[in-house]
Amino acid sequence: MSKTRLAPYFHPTQIVLVDDDIDFLGNLSLQLEADLPYLLFDSTEKALAYINDRDDESPSRQRFFRLEDEQEGRRHVTLDTDALAREMHFTNRFSRISIAMIDYAMPRMNGLEFCRRIRDPHIKKILFTGVATETEAVEGFNDGVIDRYIRKSEHNVYEHLNRTIRELQHAHILETFKTAIDVFDIEMPPLLGDEAIAELLGTLRSRYEFVEYYMVFNPAGFLLIDGDGELYRLVIVDELEQQALVDQAAALGAPAECVRLLRSGENLLDPAFMSRAQNVTSDAYRHWKSHMRVAECINGARNYRWAVFESDPGEHGMSRPRSTFNRYLEWLDTMGYSLM
């Protein structure tokens, strides 16, 4: 399972920042990128209680898998795309804690001891350290107590911090997912093991400003969701999958020009439009041109073509999430400090 580069879903998760210097916490909150959800604590006891009391809220990691059949003692387990679709409707998904970041020099309990007392092994730990405590930070890192340490005095410290947080948010979800798949005999979709697909999602994040993604199939790709809950459908197909789309369009009575453009590999048709065409009259393809996009190439473990389509609510069998990330950030702005 080590070949899995991507989890089949991602959504922002909560960061807990702990420091007894309230002025430092206030300045730190101004330096974090605006779309990073965080809570501030000036007490190690309050922060640790908050983190550990939320253990029971973590959903089962096995929820993304479905047992198809069992023959000769061998289980055939598949990725449950319906479960992935349900994930974006969990109202508490953004409040799941992925990262705890704490200053080393804290009263009553230093930062390393705080990290040792966090019960959830999947929560990533970042230690803020000064020159005098760097040796302890290195030992904590080598012992696996913390995942990163950052010197408060280093050049471009906040740029480093923002980059590290984003990296660890993804690592948290991926490792949580891989913990589940390690107990199953399951072949993961090739897209999740291809570094080129991970890079593509990173590129599209800035272009479409999406904050969540969820894997979908028929055809393969991802549902992208921005901070306001707007949906985009990323289609990614290899040569065989592209041919299947051509055959499907031809079987549904698509015009010859439409089929020709699809067969050339230079264009892709909105899968939601093709789905609707199965249930309407023969003139369903009358407006097909407005639902076609130029396909871009990406060369990874396979040669892929991809395109992004805007999605209306209800398309692809999925509705917009009612709990959006921007609404969650608004809640943090009004309620976050009350937990200190």
CSV table of C-alpha atoms in Angstrom, one decimal:
chain,number,residue,atom,x,y,z
A,1,MET,CA,0.0,0.0,0.0
A,2,SER,CA,3.1,2.3,0.2
A,3,LYS,CA,2.5,3.1,-3.5
A,4,THR,CA,-0.7,5.1,-2.6
A,5,ARG,CA,0.2,8.8,-3.1
A,6,LEU,CA,-3.2,10.2,-2.6
A,7,ALA,CA,-6.2,9.5,-0.3
A,8,PRO,CA,-9.4,9.2,-2.3
A,9,TYR,CA,-10.7,12.4,-0.5
A,10,PHE,CA,-9.4,15.5,1.2
A,11,HIS,CA,-11.0,18.2,3.2
A,12,PRO,CA,-9.4,20.9,5.5
A,13,THR,CA,-9.0,19.8,9.1
A,14,GLN,CA,-8.5,21.7,12.3
A,15,ILE,CA,-5.2,22.9,13.7
A,16,VAL,CA,-4.7,23.5,17.4
A,17,LEU,CA,-2.1,26.2,18.3
A,18,VAL,CA,-0.8,26.3,21.9
A,19,ASP,CA,1.4,28.9,23.5
A,20,ASP,CA,1.2,30.7,26.9
A,21,ASP,CA,2.2,34.0,25.2
A,22,ILE,CA,-1.2,35.4,24.1
A,23,ASP,CA,0.5,38.2,22.1
A,24,PHE,CA,2.5,35.6,20.2
A,25,LEU,CA,-0.6,33.6,19.5
A,26,GLY,CA,-2.4,36.8,18.2
A,27,ASN,CA,0.5,37.6,15.9
A,28,LEU,CA,0.8,34.0,14.7
A,29,SER,CA,-2.9,33.9,13.8
A,30,LEU,CA,-2.3,36.9,11.5
A,31,GLN,CA,0.6,35.2,9.8
A,32,LEU,CA,-1.4,32.0,8.9
A,33,GLU,CA,-2.9,31.8,5.5
A,34,ALA,CA,-6.6,32.8,5.6
A,35,ASP,CA,-8.0,29.4,4.7
A,36,LEU,CA,-6.3,27.5,7.4
A,37,PRO,CA,-8.7,26.6,10.2
A,38,TYR,CA,-7.2,26.9,13.7
A,39,LEU,CA,-8.1,27.2,17.4
A,40,LEU,CA,-5.8,29.0,19.9
A,41,PHE,CA,-5.1,27.9,23.4
A,42,ASP,CA,-2.8,29.5,26.0
A,43,SER,CA,-3.2,26.5,28.4
A,44,THR,CA,-1.7,23.0,27.8
A,45,GLU,CA,-4.3,21.5,30.1
A,46,LYS,CA,-7.3,23.0,28.1
A,47,ALA,CA,-5.7,22.2,24.8
A,48,LEU,CA,-4.9,18.6,25.7
A,49,ALA,CA,-8.4,18.0,27.1
A,50,TYR,CA,-10.0,19.5,23.9
A,51,ILE,CA,-7.9,17.2,21.7
A,52,ASN,CA,-8.3,14.0,23.6
A,53,ASP,CA,-12.0,14.5,24.3
A,54,ARG,CA,-12.7,14.4,20.6
A,55,ASP,CA,-11.4,10.9,20.1
A,56,ASP,CA,-14.9,9.4,20.2
A,57,GLU,CA,-16.0,11.7,17.3
A,58,SER,CA,-13.6,10.2,14.8
A,59,PRO,CA,-15.6,8.0,12.3
A,60,SER,CA,-14.5,4.4,11.5
A,61,ARG,CA,-11.7,4.3,9.0
A,62,GLN,CA,-13.2,1.2,7.5
A,63,ARG,CA,-16.2,3.2,6.3
A,64,PHE,CA,-14.7,3.7,2.8
A,65,PHE,CA,-14.7,0.0,1.9
A,66,ARG,CA,-17.3,-2.5,0.8
A,67,LEU,CA,-17.1,-6.3,0.9
A,68,GLU,CA,-18.3,-7.5,-2.5
A,69,ASP,CA,-18.0,-11.3,-1.9
A,70,GLU,CA,-16.0,-13.9,-0.2
A,71,GLN,CA,-14.8,-17.0,-2.0
A,72,GLU,CA,-12.4,-19.7,-0.7
A,73,GLY,CA,-11.7,-17.7,2.4
A,74,ARG,CA,-10.5,-14.7,0.3
A,75,ARG,CA,-12.4,-11.4,0.8
A,76,HIS,CA,-13.0,-9.1,-2.2
A,77,VAL,CA,-13.1,-5.6,-0.9
A,78,THR,CA,-13.6,-2.5,-3.0
A,79,LEU,CA,-13.5,1.2,-2.5
A,80,ASP,CA,-17.0,2.4,-1.6
A,81,THR,CA,-17.7,5.5,-3.7
A,82,ASP,CA,-21.1,6.1,-2.0
A,83,ALA,CA,-19.2,6.4,1.3
A,84,LEU,CA,-16.8,8.9,-0.3
A,85,ALA,CA,-19.8,10.9,-1.5
A,86,ARG,CA,-21.3,10.9,2.0
A,87,GLU,CA,-18.1,12.2,3.5
A,88,MET,CA,-18.6,15.7,2.2
A,89,HIS,CA,-22.0,15.9,4.0
A,90,PHE,CA,-20.6,15.2,7.5
A,91,THR,CA,-21.1,18.6,9.2
A,92,ASN,CA,-18.2,18.1,11.5
A,93,ARG,CA,-15.6,17.1,8.9
A,94,PHE,CA,-13.7,20.4,9.2
A,95,SER,CA,-13.4,20.2,13.0
A,96,ARG,CA,-11.5,17.0,13.0
A,97,ILE,CA,-8.1,17.7,14.4
A,98,SER,CA,-5.1,16.9,12.2
A,99,ILE,CA,-2.3,19.1,13.7
A,100,ALA,CA,-1.2,20.2,17.1
A,101,MET,CA,1.4,22.9,17.2
A,102,ILE,CA,3.0,23.9,20.5
A,103,ASP,CA,5.8,25.9,21.9
A,104,TYR,CA,8.4,23.8,23.8
A,105,ALA,CA,8.8,26.2,26.7
A,106,MET,CA,5.4,25.9,28.4
A,107,PRO,CA,4.6,26.1,32.1
A,108,ARG,CA,3.5,22.9,33.9
A,109,MET,CA,4.0,20.7,30.8
A,110,ASN,CA,6.6,21.3,28.1
A,111,GLY,CA,5.8,20.9,24.4
A,112,LEU,CA,7.3,17.4,24.1
A,113,GLU,CA,5.4,16.0,27.1
A,114,PHE,CA,2.2,17.6,25.7
A,115,CYS,CA,2.8,15.8,22.4
A,116,ARG,CA,3.4,12.5,24.2
A,117,ARG,CA,0.0,12.8,25.9
A,118,ILE,CA,-2.0,13.2,22.7
A,119,ARG,CA,-3.9,9.9,22.3
A,120,ASP,CA,-4.7,9.9,18.6
A,121,PRO,CA,-1.5,8.6,16.8
A,122,HIS,CA,-2.6,10.2,13.5
A,123,ILE,CA,-2.5,13.7,14.8
A,124,LYS,CA,0.6,15.5,13.5
A,125,LYS,CA,2.7,17.4,16.0
A,126,ILE,CA,4.8,20.5,15.3
A,127,LEU,CA,7.1,21.9,18.0
A,128,PHE,CA,8.1,25.5,18.1
A,129,THR,CA,11.5,25.8,19.6
A,130,GLY,CA,14.2,28.3,20.4
A,131,VAL,CA,17.9,28.0,20.2
A,132,ALA,CA,18.2,26.7,23.7
A,133,THR,CA,15.8,23.9,23.2
A,134,GLU,CA,16.7,22.7,19.7
A,135,THR,CA,18.6,19.6,21.0
A,136,GLU,CA,15.4,18.4,22.8
A,137,ALA,CA,13.4,19.0,19.6
A,138,VAL,CA,15.8,16.9,17.5
A,139,GLU,CA,15.6,14.1,20.1
A,140,GLY,CA,11.8,14.3,20.0
A,141,PHE,CA,11.8,14.2,16.3
A,142,ASN,CA,14.1,11.2,16.1
A,143,ASP,CA,12.0,9.4,18.7
A,144,GLY,CA,8.8,9.9,16.7
A,145,VAL,CA,7.3,12.1,19.4
A,146,ILE,CA,6.9,15.1,17.0
A,147,ASP,CA,6.7,15.2,13.2
A,148,ARG,CA,8.3,18.6,12.6
A,149,TYR,CA,10.1,21.3,14.6
A,150,ILE,CA,10.4,24.9,13.6
A,151,ARG,CA,12.7,27.5,15.0
A,152,LYS,CA,10.9,30.7,16.0
A,153,SER,CA,14.0,32.7,14.9
A,154,GLU,CA,14.5,31.2,11.5
A,155,HIS,CA,14.3,33.2,8.4
A,156,ASN,CA,10.9,33.1,6.6
A,157,VAL,CA,9.5,31.1,9.6
A,158,TYR,CA,5.8,31.8,8.7
A,159,GLU,CA,6.2,30.8,5.1
A,160,HIS,CA,7.8,27.6,6.3
A,161,LEU,CA,5.0,27.1,8.8
A,162,ASN,CA,2.2,27.6,6.3
A,163,ARG,CA,3.9,25.2,3.9
A,164,THR,CA,4.4,22.6,6.6
A,165,ILE,CA,0.8,22.8,7.8
A,166,ARG,CA,-0.6,22.1,4.3
A,167,GLU,CA,1.8,19.2,3.9
A,168,LEU,CA,0.8,17.6,7.2
A,169,GLN,CA,-2.9,18.1,6.6
A,170,HIS,CA,-2.6,15.9,3.5
A,171,ALA,CA,-0.3,13.5,5.3
A,172,HIS,CA,-2.8,13.1,8.2
A,173,ILE,CA,-5.7,12.1,5.9
A,174,LEU,CA,-3.5,9.9,3.7
A,175,GLU,CA,-2.0,8.0,6.7
A,176,THR,CA,-5.4,7.6,8.3
A,177,PHE,CA,-6.7,6.1,5.1
A,178,LYS,CA,-3.7,3.9,4.6
A,179,THR,CA,-4.1,2.5,8.1
A,180,ALA,CA,-7.5,1.1,7.0
A,181,ILE,CA,-6.4,-0.2,3.6
A,182,ASP,CA,-3.5,-2.1,5.2
A,183,VAL,CA,-5.9,-4.6,6.8
A,184,PHE,CA,-7.6,-5.3,3.5
A,185,ASP,CA,-6.5,-7.2,0.4
A,186,ILE,CA,-7.6,-4.4,-2.0
A,187,GLU,CA,-6.2,-3.1,-5.3
A,188,MET,CA,-6.3,0.7,-5.2
A,189,PRO,CA,-7.4,2.7,-8.3
A,190,PRO,CA,-4.2,3.6,-10.3
A,191,LEU,CA,-4.9,7.3,-10.0
A,192,LEU,CA,-4.2,7.2,-6.3
A,193,GLY,CA,-0.7,5.8,-6.8
A,194,ASP,CA,0.4,8.3,-9.5
A,195,GLU,CA,2.5,11.2,-8.4
A,196,ALA,CA,1.5,13.1,-11.6
A,197,ILE,CA,-2.1,13.1,-10.5
A,198,ALA,CA,-1.1,14.5,-7.1
A,199,GLU,CA,0.7,17.3,-8.8
A,200,LEU,CA,-2.3,18.0,-11.1
A,201,LEU,CA,-4.6,18.4,-8.1
A,202,GLY,CA,-2.0,20.8,-6.6
A,203,THR,CA,-2.0,22.9,-9.8
A,204,LEU,CA,-5.8,22.9,-10.1
A,205,ARG,CA,-6.2,24.0,-6.4
A,206,SER,CA,-4.9,27.5,-7.2
A,207,ARG,CA,-6.8,27.6,-10.5
A,208,TYR,CA,-10.2,26.7,-9.2
A,209,GLU,CA,-9.7,27.6,-5.5
A,210,PHE,CA,-11.2,24.3,-4.4
A,211,VAL,CA,-10.6,23.2,-0.8
A,212,GLU,CA,-12.0,19.6,-0.9
A,213,TYR,CA,-11.9,16.7,-3.3
A,214,TYR,CA,-13.6,13.3,-3.5
A,215,MET,CA,-12.9,10.5,-5.9
A,216,VAL,CA,-15.6,9.5,-8.3
A,217,PHE,CA,-15.9,6.9,-11.1
A,218,ASN,CA,-17.6,6.3,-14.4
A,219,PRO,CA,-15.5,8.0,-15.6
A,220,ALA,CA,-12.7,8.2,-13.1
A,221,GLY,CA,-11.7,11.5,-11.6
A,222,PHE,CA,-12.5,13.8,-8.6
A,223,LEU,CA,-15.3,16.0,-7.5
A,224,LEU,CA,-13.8,19.4,-6.5
A,225,ILE,CA,-15.6,21.6,-4.0
A,226,ASP,CA,-14.7,25.3,-3.3
A,227,GLY,CA,-15.2,27.1,0.0
A,228,ASP,CA,-18.8,28.1,-0.9
A,229,GLY,CA,-19.8,24.5,-1.8
A,230,GLU,CA,-19.6,25.0,-5.6
A,231,LEU,CA,-18.9,21.8,-7.4
A,232,TYR,CA,-16.5,21.0,-10.3
A,233,ARG,CA,-16.0,17.6,-11.9
A,234,LEU,CA,-12.5,16.7,-12.8
A,235,VAL,CA,-12.5,13.9,-15.4
A,236,ILE,CA,-9.2,11.9,-15.9
A,237,VAL,CA,-9.1,9.1,-18.4
A,238,ASP,CA,-6.5,6.9,-20.0
A,239,GLU,CA,-6.7,5.6,-23.6
A,240,LEU,CA,-9.0,2.7,-22.7
A,241,GLU,CA,-11.4,4.8,-20.6
A,242,GLN,CA,-11.4,7.4,-23.4
A,243,GLN,CA,-12.5,4.8,-25.9
A,244,ALA,CA,-15.3,3.6,-23.5
A,245,LEU,CA,-16.6,7.2,-23.5
A,246,VAL,CA,-16.5,7.3,-27.3
A,247,ASP,CA,-18.5,4.0,-27.5
A,248,GLN,CA,-21.0,5.3,-24.9
A,249,ALA,CA,-21.6,8.5,-26.8
A,250,ALA,CA,-22.0,6.7,-30.1
A,251,ALA,CA,-24.5,4.2,-28.5
A,252,LEU,CA,-26.5,7.1,-27.2
A,253,GLY,CA,-26.9,8.6,-30.7
A,254,ALA,CA,-24.3,11.4,-30.4
A,255,PRO,CA,-23.8,13.4,-33.7
A,256,ALA,CA,-20.9,12.2,-35.9
A,257,GLU,CA,-18.9,15.4,-35.2
A,258,CYS,CA,-19.2,14.8,-31.5
A,259,VAL,CA,-18.0,11.2,-31.7
A,260,ARG,CA,-15.1,12.3,-34.0
A,261,LEU,CA,-13.9,14.9,-31.5
A,262,LEU,CA,-14.1,12.4,-28.7
A,263,ARG,CA,-12.3,9.8,-30.7
A,264,SER,CA,-9.4,12.2,-31.5
A,265,GLY,CA,-8.7,12.4,-27.7
A,266,GLU,CA,-8.5,16.1,-27.9
A,267,ASN,CA,-11.9,16.7,-26.2
A,268,LEU,CA,-14.0,15.3,-23.4
A,269,LEU,CA,-17.7,15.5,-22.8
A,270,ASP,CA,-19.3,16.4,-19.5
A,271,PRO,CA,-20.3,13.0,-17.9
A,272,ALA,CA,-23.3,14.6,-16.3
A,273,PHE,CA,-24.6,15.6,-19.8
A,274,MET,CA,-24.0,12.0,-21.1
A,275,SER,CA,-25.8,10.6,-18.1
A,276,ARG,CA,-28.9,12.8,-18.8
A,277,ALA,CA,-28.8,11.8,-22.5
A,278,GLN,CA,-29.6,8.2,-21.5
A,279,ASN,CA,-33.0,9.2,-20.1
A,280,VAL,CA,-34.3,11.7,-22.6
A,281,THR,CA,-35.3,11.8,-26.3
A,282,SER,CA,-33.1,11.3,-29.3
A,283,ASP,CA,-32.4,15.0,-29.6
A,284,ALA,CA,-30.5,15.1,-26.3
A,285,TYR,CA,-27.3,15.9,-28.0
A,286,ARG,CA,-28.7,19.0,-29.6
A,287,HIS,CA,-26.5,21.3,-27.4
A,288,TRP,CA,-23.5,18.9,-27.0
A,289,LYS,CA,-20.9,21.6,-28.0
A,290,SER,CA,-21.6,23.6,-24.9
A,291,HIS,CA,-20.8,20.5,-22.7
A,292,MET,CA,-17.5,19.7,-24.4
A,293,ARG,CA,-14.1,20.8,-23.2
A,294,VAL,CA,-10.6,20.6,-24.6
A,295,ALA,CA,-8.7,17.8,-23.0
A,296,GLU,CA,-5.3,18.5,-21.6
A,297,CYS,CA,-2.6,15.8,-21.5
A,298,ILE,CA,-0.7,14.6,-18.4
A,299,ASN,CA,2.0,11.9,-18.5
A,300,GLY,CA,2.3,9.9,-15.4
A,301,ALA,CA,2.4,6.1,-14.9
A,302,ARG,CA,-0.1,6.2,-17.8
A,303,ASN,CA,-0.9,8.8,-20.4
A,304,TYR,CA,-4.0,10.6,-19.3
A,305,ARG,CA,-6.4,13.2,-20.7
A,306,TRP,CA,-8.2,15.5,-18.3
A,307,ALA,CA,-10.8,18.3,-18.2
A,308,VAL,CA,-12.8,20.1,-15.6
A,309,PHE,CA,-16.5,20.7,-15.9
A,310,GLU,CA,-18.7,23.0,-13.7
A,311,SER,CA,-21.4,21.0,-12.0
A,312,ASP,CA,-24.9,22.1,-11.0
A,313,PRO,CA,-26.4,20.9,-7.7
A,314,GLY,CA,-27.7,17.3,-8.1
A,315,GLU,CA,-25.5,16.4,-11.1
A,316,HIS,CA,-23.4,13.2,-10.9
A,317,GLY,CA,-25.8,12.0,-8.3
A,318,MET,CA,-24.4,14.4,-5.7
A,319,SER,CA,-25.9,17.4,-4.0
A,320,ARG,CA,-23.9,20.4,-2.7
A,321,PRO,CA,-22.8,20.1,0.9
A,322,ARG,CA,-24.9,22.2,3.3
A,323,SER,CA,-21.9,22.7,5.6
A,324,THR,CA,-19.3,24.7,3.6
A,325,PHE,CA,-15.8,25.5,4.6
A,326,ASN,CA,-16.3,29.3,4.4
A,327,ARG,CA,-19.2,29.0,6.9
A,328,TYR,CA,-17.0,27.0,9.2
A,329,LEU,CA,-14.3,29.7,9.0
A,330,GLU,CA,-16.9,32.3,10.0
A,331,TRP,CA,-17.8,30.1,13.0
A,332,LEU,CA,-14.2,29.9,14.1
A,333,ASP,CA,-13.8,33.7,13.8
A,334,THR,CA,-16.7,34.2,16.2
A,335,MET,CA,-16.4,31.2,18.6
A,336,GLY,CA,-12.7,30.1,18.4
A,337,TYR,CA,-11.3,32.4,21.1
A,338,SER,CA,-14.0,31.4,23.6
A,339,LEU,CA,-12.3,28.0,24.0
A,340,MET,CA,-9.1,29.5,25.3
